[in-house]
Coordinates of C-alpha atoms in Angstrom, one line a residue:
Chain A
M1 CA 0.0 0.0 0.1
F2 CA 1.2 3.5 -0.7
N3 CA 1.4 6.2 2.0
D4 CA 0.3 9.8 1.3
K5 CA 3.7 10.9 0.3
E6 CA 4.2 8.0 -2.1
K7 CA 0.7 8.6 -3.6
I8 CA 1.5 12.3 -4.2
K9 CA 4.8 11.4 -5.7
K10 CA 3.2 8.9 -8.0
I11 CA 0.4 11.4 -9.2
Y12 CA 3.2 13.9 -9.7
D13 CA 5.3 11.5 -11.8
E14 CA 2.3 10.3 -13.9
T15 CA 0.9 13.7 -14.5
A16 CA 4.3 15.1 -15.7
T17 CA 4.6 12.1 -18.0
V18 CA 1.0 12.6 -19.4
I19 CA 1.8 16.4 -20.0
A20 CA 5.0 15.7 -21.7
D21 CA 3.4 12.9 -23.8
L22 CA 0.6 15.3 -24.9
A23 CA 3.3 17.7 -26.2
F24 CA 5.2 15.0 -28.0
R25 CA 2.1 14.0 -29.8
R26 CA 1.5 17.7 -30.5
E27 CA -1.9 17.5 -28.8
I28 CA -0.9 20.6 -26.8
T29 CA 1.6 23.3 -27.6
D30 CA 5.1 23.7 -26.0
E31 CA 3.7 26.9 -24.2
E32 CA 0.8 24.8 -22.8
M33 CA 3.1 22.1 -21.7
Y34 CA 5.6 24.6 -20.0
F35 CA 2.6 26.1 -18.2
L36 CA 1.1 22.9 -17.0
L37 CA 4.5 21.4 -15.8
N38 CA 5.1 24.6 -13.9
M39 CA 1.6 24.5 -12.3
L40 CA 2.2 20.9 -11.3
E41 CA 5.6 21.9 -9.8
A42 CA 3.9 24.7 -7.9
I43 CA 1.2 22.4 -6.5
I44 CA 3.7 20.0 -5.3
D45 CA 5.5 22.7 -3.6
N46 CA 2.4 23.4 -1.6
R47 CA 2.0 26.9 -3.0
N48 CA -1.5 28.4 -2.5
L49 CA -3.2 28.2 -5.8
S50 CA -6.7 28.0 -4.6
A51 CA -8.0 31.2 -5.9
L52 CA -6.5 30.5 -9.4
T53 CA -7.9 26.9 -9.4
E54 CA -11.3 28.3 -8.6
V55 CA -11.3 30.6 -11.5
L56 CA -10.0 27.9 -13.8
L57 CA -12.9 25.6 -12.7
E58 CA -15.3 28.4 -13.5
W59 CA -13.8 28.6 -16.8
I60 CA -14.1 25.0 -17.7
K61 CA -17.8 25.1 -16.5
K62 CA -18.7 28.1 -18.6
E63 CA -20.6 27.6 -21.7
D64 CA -19.9 29.4 -24.8
K65 CA -16.3 29.9 -23.7
N66 CA -14.6 29.5 -27.2
E67 CA -14.0 33.1 -27.8
L68 CA -12.5 33.6 -24.3
N69 CA -10.2 30.7 -24.6
E70 CA -7.3 32.4 -26.3
E71 CA -7.4 35.5 -24.1
I72 CA -7.4 33.4 -20.9
K73 CA -4.6 31.2 -22.2
K74 CA -2.6 34.4 -22.9
E75 CA -3.1 35.5 -19.4
L76 CA -2.0 32.1 -18.1
F77 CA 1.2 32.0 -20.0
K78 CA 2.3 35.3 -18.2
I79 CA 2.1 33.7 -14.9
N80 CA 5.1 33.1 -12.7
F81 CA 4.2 30.6 -10.2
K82 CA 7.2 31.7 -7.9
D83 CA 5.7 35.1 -7.5
E84 CA 2.6 35.4 -5.5
D85 CA 1.7 39.0 -7.0
S86 CA 1.9 37.5 -10.4
V87 CA -0.5 34.6 -9.5
N88 CA -2.9 37.1 -7.9
E89 CA -2.7 39.4 -10.9
V90 CA -3.4 36.8 -13.5
T91 CA -6.3 35.2 -11.3
H92 CA -7.8 38.6 -11.1
N93 CA -7.6 39.3 -14.8
I94 CA -9.2 35.9 -15.7
K95 CA -12.0 36.5 -13.2
K96 CA -12.7 39.8 -15.0
L97 CA -12.7 38.1 -18.4
L98 CA -15.1 35.5 -17.1
E99 CA -17.6 38.2 -15.8
Chain B
M1 CA 36.0 -19.9 -25.1
F2 CA 37.4 -16.4 -25.5
I3 CA 34.3 -15.0 -26.9
E4 CA 32.2 -16.7 -24.1
N5 CA 34.4 -15.1 -21.4
Y6 CA 34.5 -11.9 -23.1
E7 CA 30.7 -11.5 -23.1
K8 CA 30.8 -12.4 -19.3
I9 CA 33.5 -9.6 -18.8
R10 CA 31.5 -7.1 -20.9
E11 CA 28.4 -7.7 -18.5
N12 CA 30.5 -6.7 -15.5
L13 CA 31.7 -3.4 -17.1
Y14 CA 28.5 -1.6 -16.3
D15 CA 25.9 -1.5 -13.6
L16 CA 22.7 0.4 -14.7
E17 CA 21.0 -0.1 -11.3
S18 CA 23.8 2.0 -9.6
E19 CA 23.6 4.5 -12.4
R20 CA 19.8 4.8 -11.9
R21 CA 20.1 5.1 -8.2
V22 CA 22.6 8.0 -8.5
L23 CA 20.2 9.8 -11.0
S24 CA 17.2 9.2 -8.9
A25 CA 18.9 10.5 -5.8
M26 CA 19.9 13.6 -7.6
I27 CA 16.3 14.2 -8.7
H28 CA 15.2 13.7 -5.1
A29 CA 17.7 15.2 -2.8
E30 CA 20.2 18.2 -3.0
E31 CA 22.9 16.5 -0.9
A32 CA 23.0 13.8 -3.7
C33 CA 23.4 16.5 -6.3
I34 CA 26.3 18.1 -4.6
E35 CA 28.0 14.7 -4.2
A36 CA 27.4 13.5 -7.8
H37 CA 28.1 17.0 -9.4
S38 CA 31.5 17.0 -7.7
S39 CA 32.5 13.3 -8.1
L40 CA 31.1 12.1 -11.5
Q41 CA 31.2 13.1 -15.1
A42 CA 28.8 12.2 -17.9
S43 CA 31.4 9.9 -19.4
D44 CA 31.3 7.8 -16.2
F45 CA 27.8 6.6 -17.2
Y46 CA 27.7 3.6 -19.5
S47 CA 24.1 4.3 -20.7
P48 CA 24.1 7.3 -23.1
K49 CA 20.6 8.1 -21.9
H50 CA 21.9 8.1 -18.2
A51 CA 24.8 10.4 -19.2
T52 CA 22.2 12.9 -20.9
I53 CA 20.0 12.8 -17.8
F54 CA 23.1 13.4 -15.6
E55 CA 24.2 16.4 -17.8
L56 CA 20.7 17.9 -17.8
A57 CA 20.5 17.5 -14.0
C58 CA 24.0 19.2 -13.5
N59 CA 23.2 22.0 -15.8
L60 CA 20.0 22.8 -13.8
Y61 CA 21.8 22.4 -10.5
E62 CA 24.4 24.8 -11.7
R63 CA 21.8 27.2 -12.2
D64 CA 20.4 26.9 -8.7
I65 CA 17.3 25.0 -10.2
K66 CA 16.3 21.8 -8.3
P67 CA 16.7 19.0 -11.0
T68 CA 13.1 17.6 -10.3
Y69 CA 11.4 15.2 -12.9
V70 CA 9.5 18.2 -14.3
E71 CA 12.5 20.5 -14.5
I72 CA 14.5 17.8 -16.3
L73 CA 11.6 17.4 -18.8
K74 CA 11.4 21.0 -19.4
E75 CA 15.2 21.4 -19.9
G76 CA 15.3 18.3 -22.1
H77 CA 12.5 19.5 -24.3
S78 CA 13.8 23.0 -24.6
L79 CA 17.1 21.7 -25.7
G80 CA 15.5 19.5 -28.3
I81 CA 16.8 16.2 -26.4
F82 CA 13.3 15.0 -25.6
T83 CA 11.2 15.0 -28.7
N84 CA 9.1 11.7 -28.6
P85 CA 7.6 9.7 -25.7
K86 CA 10.4 7.1 -26.0
D87 CA 13.0 9.7 -25.1
I88 CA 11.7 10.0 -21.7
E89 CA 10.9 6.4 -20.9
E90 CA 14.2 5.9 -18.9
L91 CA 13.7 9.1 -17.1
K92 CA 10.3 8.3 -16.1
Y93 CA 11.4 4.8 -14.9
I94 CA 14.2 6.4 -12.8
A95 CA 11.8 9.1 -11.4
E96 CA 9.1 6.5 -10.5
H97 CA 11.1 3.6 -9.4
Y98 CA 14.1 4.8 -7.3
I99 CA 13.8 7.2 -4.4
D100 CA 16.8 6.1 -2.4
D101 CA 19.0 9.0 -1.6
E102 CA 20.9 7.4 1.3
N103 CA 24.2 5.8 0.7
I104 CA 24.8 8.1 -2.3
K105 CA 28.4 7.8 -2.0
Y106 CA 28.2 4.1 -2.2
W107 CA 26.4 4.2 -5.5
I108 CA 28.7 6.9 -6.9
K109 CA 31.6 4.8 -6.1
K110 CA 30.0 1.8 -7.9
V111 CA 29.5 4.0 -11.0
K112 CA 32.9 5.4 -10.8
D113 CA 34.5 1.8 -10.3
K114 CA 32.6 0.5 -13.4
S115 CA 33.8 3.5 -15.5
K116 CA 37.3 2.8 -14.4
L117 CA 37.0 -0.9 -15.4
R118 CA 35.6 0.1 -18.9
R119 CA 38.6 2.3 -19.4
F120 CA 40.9 -0.6 -18.3
E121 CA 39.0 -3.0 -20.8
T122 CA 39.5 -0.5 -23.6
F123 CA 43.3 -0.4 -22.8
L124 CA 43.5 -4.2 -22.9
R125 CA 41.6 -4.4 -26.1
R126 CA 43.7 -1.7 -27.6
S127 CA 47.0 -3.5 -26.6
Y128 CA 45.6 -6.8 -27.8
F129 CA 44.7 -5.5 -31.3
M130 CA 48.1 -3.6 -31.4
L131 CA 50.0 -6.9 -30.8
A132 CA 47.9 -8.7 -33.3
E133 CA 48.5 -6.1 -36.0
N134 CA 52.1 -5.3 -35.3
P135 CA 53.7 -8.4 -34.2
E136 CA 57.2 -7.1 -34.9
S137 CA 56.8 -4.0 -32.6
D138 CA 59.5 -3.0 -30.2
A139 CA 58.7 -4.8 -26.9
E140 CA 60.3 -2.1 -24.7
E141 CA 58.5 0.6 -26.3
I142 CA 55.0 -1.2 -26.1
L143 CA 55.6 -2.0 -22.4
L144 CA 56.7 1.6 -21.6
S145 CA 53.6 3.0 -23.2
A146 CA 51.4 0.4 -21.5
E147 CA 52.9 1.2 -18.2
E148 CA 52.3 4.9 -18.7
E149 CA 48.7 4.3 -19.6
L150 CA 48.0 2.0 -16.7
T151 CA 49.5 4.4 -14.2
N152 CA 47.2 7.1 -15.4
L153 CA 44.3 4.8 -15.1
T154 CA 45.1 3.8 -11.4
A155 CA 46.5 7.3 -10.3
F156 CA 44.1 9.7 -11.8
D157 CA 40.9 11.0 -10.5
I158 CA 38.9 13.8 -11.9
D159 CA 40.9 16.6 -10.4
E160 CA 44.2 15.0 -10.0
K161 CA 47.0 15.8 -12.2
I162 CA 50.6 14.8 -12.3
D163 CA 53.0 17.2 -13.6
T164 CA 55.5 15.9 -16.1
P165 CA 59.0 17.5 -16.3
A166 CA 57.9 19.5 -19.1
D167 CA 54.7 20.7 -17.6
L168 CA 56.6 21.8 -14.4
A169 CA 59.3 23.6 -16.5
K170 CA 56.6 25.5 -18.5
L171 CA 54.7 26.4 -15.3
G172 CA 58.0 27.7 -13.7
Y173 CA 58.9 29.8 -16.7
E174 CA 55.4 31.2 -17.0
E175 CA 55.4 32.2 -13.3
V176 CA 58.9 33.9 -13.6
E177 CA 57.8 35.8 -16.6
K178 CA 54.6 36.8 -15.0
R179 CA 56.5 38.1 -11.9
F180 CA 59.1 39.8 -14.1
I181 CA 56.4 41.8 -16.0
R182 CA 54.8 42.6 -12.8
F183 CA 57.9 44.0 -11.2
K184 CA 58.5 46.2 -14.2
E185 CA 54.8 47.5 -13.8
I186 CA 55.4 48.0 -10.1
K187 CA 58.3 50.2 -10.9
E188 CA 56.9 52.1 -13.8
L189 CA 53.1 52.2 -13.1
H190 CA 52.4 51.6 -9.4
K191 CA 55.5 53.7 -8.2
G192 CA 56.9 50.8 -6.1
V193 CA 53.6 49.6 -4.5
L194 CA 53.1 45.9 -5.0
P195 CA 49.8 45.1 -6.7
L196 CA 47.5 42.4 -5.1
E197 CA 47.9 38.8 -6.0
G198 CA 44.7 37.8 -4.5
L199 CA 41.5 39.2 -2.7
P200 CA 42.0 42.4 -0.9
T201 CA 42.1 42.1 2.9
G202 CA 40.3 45.5 3.7
F203 CA 43.5 46.7 5.3
S204 CA 46.2 48.4 3.1
Y205 CA 49.0 47.4 5.5
L206 CA 47.9 43.8 5.5
D207 CA 47.5 43.9 1.6
H208 CA 51.0 45.0 1.4
I209 CA 52.5 42.3 3.4
T210 CA 50.3 39.4 2.3
L211 CA 49.7 40.6 -1.3
G212 CA 46.0 39.5 -0.6
Y213 CA 44.1 36.3 0.2
K214 CA 45.1 33.9 -2.5
P215 CA 43.0 31.0 -4.0
G216 CA 43.7 27.8 -2.1
D217 CA 44.7 29.7 1.2
L218 CA 43.5 28.8 4.5
V219 CA 43.3 32.0 6.7
I220 CA 42.8 31.7 10.5
L221 CA 41.7 34.7 12.6
G222 CA 41.7 34.4 16.2
A223 CA 40.1 36.8 18.7
Q224 CA 38.7 36.7 22.2
T225 CA 34.9 36.8 22.9
G226 CA 33.5 40.2 22.2
H227 CA 36.5 41.5 20.5
G228 CA 35.5 41.7 16.8
K229 CA 35.5 38.3 15.2
T230 CA 32.2 38.9 13.4
A231 CA 33.2 42.6 12.7
F232 CA 36.4 41.3 11.1
A233 CA 34.6 38.8 9.1
L234 CA 32.0 41.3 7.7
H235 CA 34.7 43.9 7.1
T236 CA 36.5 41.3 5.0
A237 CA 33.2 40.5 3.3
K238 CA 32.7 44.2 2.6
A239 CA 36.2 44.6 1.1
I240 CA 35.8 41.6 -1.1
A241 CA 32.0 41.3 -1.9
V242 CA 30.9 44.9 -1.8
D243 CA 33.9 47.0 -2.8
F244 CA 35.7 44.4 -5.0
G245 CA 32.7 42.8 -6.7
K246 CA 33.9 39.1 -5.9
K247 CA 31.8 36.4 -4.3
V248 CA 31.9 35.5 -0.7
L249 CA 29.9 32.9 1.3
Y250 CA 29.5 33.6 4.9
L251 CA 28.6 30.8 7.3
N252 CA 27.6 31.9 10.6
T253 CA 26.9 29.5 13.6
E254 CA 25.8 32.0 16.1
M255 CA 23.8 34.9 14.6
S256 CA 20.3 35.0 13.0
R257 CA 19.5 36.2 9.6
T258 CA 18.1 39.5 11.1
Q259 CA 21.1 40.1 13.2
I260 CA 23.4 39.8 10.2
A261 CA 21.3 42.0 8.0
L262 CA 21.2 44.6 10.8
R263 CA 25.0 44.5 11.1
W264 CA 25.3 45.4 7.4
G265 CA 23.1 48.4 7.9
S266 CA 25.6 49.8 10.4
I267 CA 28.7 48.9 8.5
L268 CA 27.5 50.2 5.2
S269 CA 25.9 53.4 6.6
G270 CA 28.3 54.3 9.4
I271 CA 25.5 54.7 11.8
E272 CA 25.9 53.3 15.3
H273 CA 24.6 49.6 15.6
E274 CA 22.7 50.1 18.8
R275 CA 20.7 52.9 17.3
I276 CA 19.9 50.9 14.2
R277 CA 18.9 47.9 16.3
S278 CA 16.6 50.0 18.5
G279 CA 15.2 52.0 15.7
D280 CA 16.5 55.2 17.3
I281 CA 17.3 57.0 14.1
N282 CA 15.8 60.1 12.2
E283 CA 14.3 60.2 8.7
T284 CA 17.5 61.3 7.0
E285 CA 19.4 58.4 8.6
L286 CA 16.7 56.0 7.5
S287 CA 17.2 57.1 3.9
I288 CA 21.0 56.9 4.3
I289 CA 20.5 53.4 5.6
F290 CA 18.2 52.4 2.6
N291 CA 20.9 53.7 0.1
A292 CA 23.6 51.7 2.1
Y293 CA 21.6 48.5 1.7
S294 CA 21.5 49.0 -2.1
K295 CA 25.2 48.3 -2.0
L296 CA 24.6 45.0 -0.4
R297 CA 21.9 44.3 -2.9
D298 CA 24.4 44.6 -5.7
S299 CA 27.2 42.9 -3.9
G300 CA 28.4 39.3 -4.1
F301 CA 27.7 38.4 -0.4
Y302 CA 25.9 35.1 0.3
S303 CA 24.9 34.4 3.9
Y304 CA 24.2 31.0 5.3
P305 CA 23.3 31.1 9.1
C306 CA 23.8 27.5 10.2
P307 CA 23.7 26.8 13.8
N308 CA 24.3 23.0 13.4
L309 CA 27.4 23.3 11.3
T310 CA 29.7 20.4 10.9
P311 CA 33.1 20.1 9.0
E312 CA 31.3 17.7 6.6
K313 CA 28.4 20.3 6.0
T314 CA 30.8 23.0 5.3
V315 CA 32.3 20.9 2.5
S316 CA 28.9 20.3 0.8
I317 CA 27.8 23.8 1.3
A318 CA 31.0 25.1 -0.2
R319 CA 30.9 22.7 -3.2
K320 CA 27.2 23.8 -3.9
F321 CA 28.1 27.6 -3.9
K322 CA 31.2 27.0 -5.9
A323 CA 29.2 25.1 -8.5
Q324 CA 26.1 27.5 -8.5
K325 CA 27.6 30.9 -7.6
N326 CA 31.3 30.5 -8.3
I327 CA 32.3 31.8 -4.9
D328 CA 36.0 33.1 -4.5
M329 CA 35.9 33.0 -0.6
M330 CA 34.1 31.2 2.3
I331 CA 34.3 32.6 5.8
I332 CA 33.3 30.4 8.7
D333 CA 32.2 32.3 11.9
Y334 CA 33.2 30.6 13.9
V335 CA 34.8 27.0 14.2
G336 CA 34.4 26.7 17.9
R337 CA 30.6 26.6 17.5
M338 CA 30.7 23.7 15.1
E339 CA 28.9 20.4 16.0
K340 CA 31.0 17.6 17.3
Q341 CA 30.7 14.4 15.1
D342 CA 32.4 12.2 17.7
P343 CA 31.9 13.3 21.3
K344 CA 34.9 11.2 22.3
L345 CA 37.3 13.6 20.5
S346 CA 38.9 16.1 22.5
E347 CA 39.0 19.9 21.6
W348 CA 42.3 20.0 19.8
Q349 CA 41.4 16.7 17.8
I350 CA 38.2 18.5 16.6
L351 CA 40.0 21.8 15.7
E352 CA 42.6 19.9 13.9
Q353 CA 40.0 17.8 11.9
I354 CA 38.3 21.0 11.0
V355 CA 41.2 23.0 9.9
K356 CA 42.5 20.1 7.8
T357 CA 39.2 19.7 6.1
Q358 CA 38.9 23.5 5.4
K359 CA 42.6 23.5 3.9
M360 CA 41.7 20.5 1.6
L361 CA 38.5 22.4 0.6
A362 CA 40.3 25.7 -0.2
Q363 CA 42.8 23.8 -2.4
N364 CA 40.2 21.6 -4.1
L365 CA 37.9 24.3 -4.9
Q366 CA 40.6 27.0 -5.4
I367 CA 38.8 29.4 -3.0
V368 CA 40.1 31.3 -0.1
V369 CA 38.6 29.8 3.3
M370 CA 38.7 32.0 6.4
C371 CA 38.1 30.3 9.8
L372 CA 37.4 32.4 12.8
V373 CA 38.5 31.1 16.1
Q374 CA 38.2 32.0 19.7
L375 CA 41.3 33.0 21.7
N376 CA 41.8 32.1 25.4
P377 CA 41.6 35.0 27.8
D378 CA 45.3 35.1 27.9
G379 CA 45.5 35.5 24.2
T380 CA 46.6 32.0 23.4
L381 CA 44.8 29.6 21.1
Q382 CA 43.7 26.0 21.7
G383 CA 45.4 23.6 19.3
A384 CA 47.4 26.5 18.0
K385 CA 50.4 24.5 16.8
R386 CA 48.2 22.1 14.8
M387 CA 46.3 25.0 13.2
K388 CA 49.4 26.9 12.5
N389 CA 50.8 23.9 10.6
E390 CA 47.7 23.7 8.4
C391 CA 47.1 27.4 7.6
D392 CA 48.8 29.8 5.1
L393 CA 48.1 32.9 7.3
M394 CA 47.3 33.2 10.9
L395 CA 46.1 36.5 12.2
K396 CA 45.1 37.6 15.8
L397 CA 43.0 40.5 16.6
T398 CA 43.8 41.9 20.1
P399 CA 43.0 45.2 21.8
I400 CA 45.8 47.6 22.5
S401 CA 46.0 48.3 26.4
K402 CA 46.0 52.0 27.6
E403 CA 49.4 51.4 29.2
E404 CA 50.9 50.3 25.9
L405 CA 49.3 53.3 24.1
A406 CA 50.9 55.6 26.7
E407 CA 54.3 53.9 26.6
N408 CA 54.9 52.7 23.0
E409 CA 56.5 55.5 20.9
E410 CA 55.7 53.9 17.7
L411 CA 52.0 53.7 18.3
K412 CA 52.0 57.6 18.9
K413 CA 52.8 57.9 15.1
Y414 CA 49.2 56.7 14.5
L415 CA 45.9 58.3 14.9
N416 CA 43.8 56.6 17.6
P417 CA 44.8 53.0 17.1
N418 CA 43.0 50.7 19.5
Y419 CA 43.5 47.2 18.1
Y420 CA 46.4 45.1 16.6
I421 CA 46.3 42.7 13.7
Y422 CA 49.2 40.5 14.6
I423 CA 50.5 38.3 11.9
E424 CA 51.4 35.0 13.6
K425 CA 52.2 33.1 10.4
N426 CA 52.5 34.1 6.8
R427 CA 53.5 31.4 4.3
D428 CA 54.3 33.9 1.5
G429 CA 55.9 36.6 3.4
R430 CA 56.8 38.5 6.6
S431 CA 55.2 37.3 9.9
G432 CA 55.6 38.5 13.6
V433 CA 54.2 41.9 12.6
S434 CA 51.7 43.9 14.6
L435 CA 49.6 46.2 12.4
P436 CA 47.7 48.9 14.4
I437 CA 44.1 49.4 13.3
Q438 CA 41.0 51.5 14.4
F439 CA 38.0 49.4 15.5
D440 CA 34.9 51.5 15.9
L441 CA 32.9 49.0 18.0
K442 CA 29.7 51.2 18.0
R443 CA 29.6 51.2 14.2
Q444 CA 31.3 47.8 13.8
I445 CA 33.8 49.4 11.4
M446 CA 37.4 48.6 11.0
K447 CA 40.1 50.5 9.1
D448 CA 43.9 51.1 9.0
A449 CA 45.1 53.3 11.8
E450 CA 46.2 56.4 9.9
R451 CA 49.7 57.6 10.2
I452 CA 50.0 61.1 11.6
Q453 CA 51.7 63.4 9.1
L454 CA 54.5 65.2 10.7

């Protein structure tokens, strides 16, 4: 049986591999891959991303979101997960776009 | 028969499990990175994929980025090394299956040993083919060349080098030529003042006698409790990292980050330390202090408060900072506060062990290591003889008594001297010299005592 630490590590490894595979198969762009890998690393580092996660969930649930997709992605690619201000700013901007 | 044995031999020339364990440990623990980075080279790995992962991990580590699975993926992708799922299969396997970062030295040794065996096998194979292709070769010549190659295999490690007579002669001439040109420069350009060979000491009289702290030097500075050990360390750091733009790593076993940061405020602004500590300053002074800290921000000063410092830890910290920041000097403030690894050892044995380690470190990394030690109340030093043997420069910082100030005619030629830097040992020059300095305790500032112009 896995303990919690091992479970988190397994999820981390599997997720990173899936993200890299998607990029190799050209199903996501390089930019999208870097963003997802950075976000994964930030989550594992226990950085507080709850506000960002909330707006991302809101985005996923939203109907007729096609026209917003590119703008939101542009915002997300600007994010620096090591800088709390950058995370807050991007979260705030996406929130505004979703309103 | 030969082919059968040869296959068996080949199987013993690599150990993929050990290679994976080293890489896995590097992915999971910084200590392992420090060890592997300083002990191995990519060519020590049998598997080309392992060699690539090792290089990627080292590249990241040198840039102060933890070589996690994700970071290695990103690095490999950005360099065009990982372009399809097959490229990352081995990395994925290593990241998922091995998390052992204990016994890293054991696994490194296994990888290194196999690498040496492979080089030995190459040597044997080459010799065998040489004999087969040139049966009439001169026996003496073959044996001599084989002996030289074999000696290199057994004697050389990554950073070991044996000087041939030609190497040494070349080095000798280059050194003399360098000094000849410098001497001419001193006479013509510097008007007789010797330029530094190493890092500035922060005192012009001391610079003049020592020609600076040189790479590979172990410097020991002794002072009694409350008589300026930390002030001397930070004065040195200021001279080198703030004024001279070189990189200094400062290990402090006693003070907190805040205490160290506040000391800098005083040293760089010239405002009394006590007033800065209590906040008893006016707005103009606050602005002066703000500007003073901008000098620290742009400097090469790295601080590492470390209350549980051991000699072993200093080695890995120094290696890490050498690889990532390319430090020129490490200051340990102070060795008496280092943790005892073995409680059965007596004080002098511990000090001896510490200074030996630090001297080796200074030479291997080609940095200056300065160790601060505590003097006994009578001005003597515990284990002094052994320390003196190991170090290149031994200095003592001692207060000048009022009686001496009143009686010593020589001291009257200086403006307000209150401390001596006594040069107890100097491998490259004069020793037994006392240099009067001014130590402003309130501002934690030290400087040469100025000579009174007559």
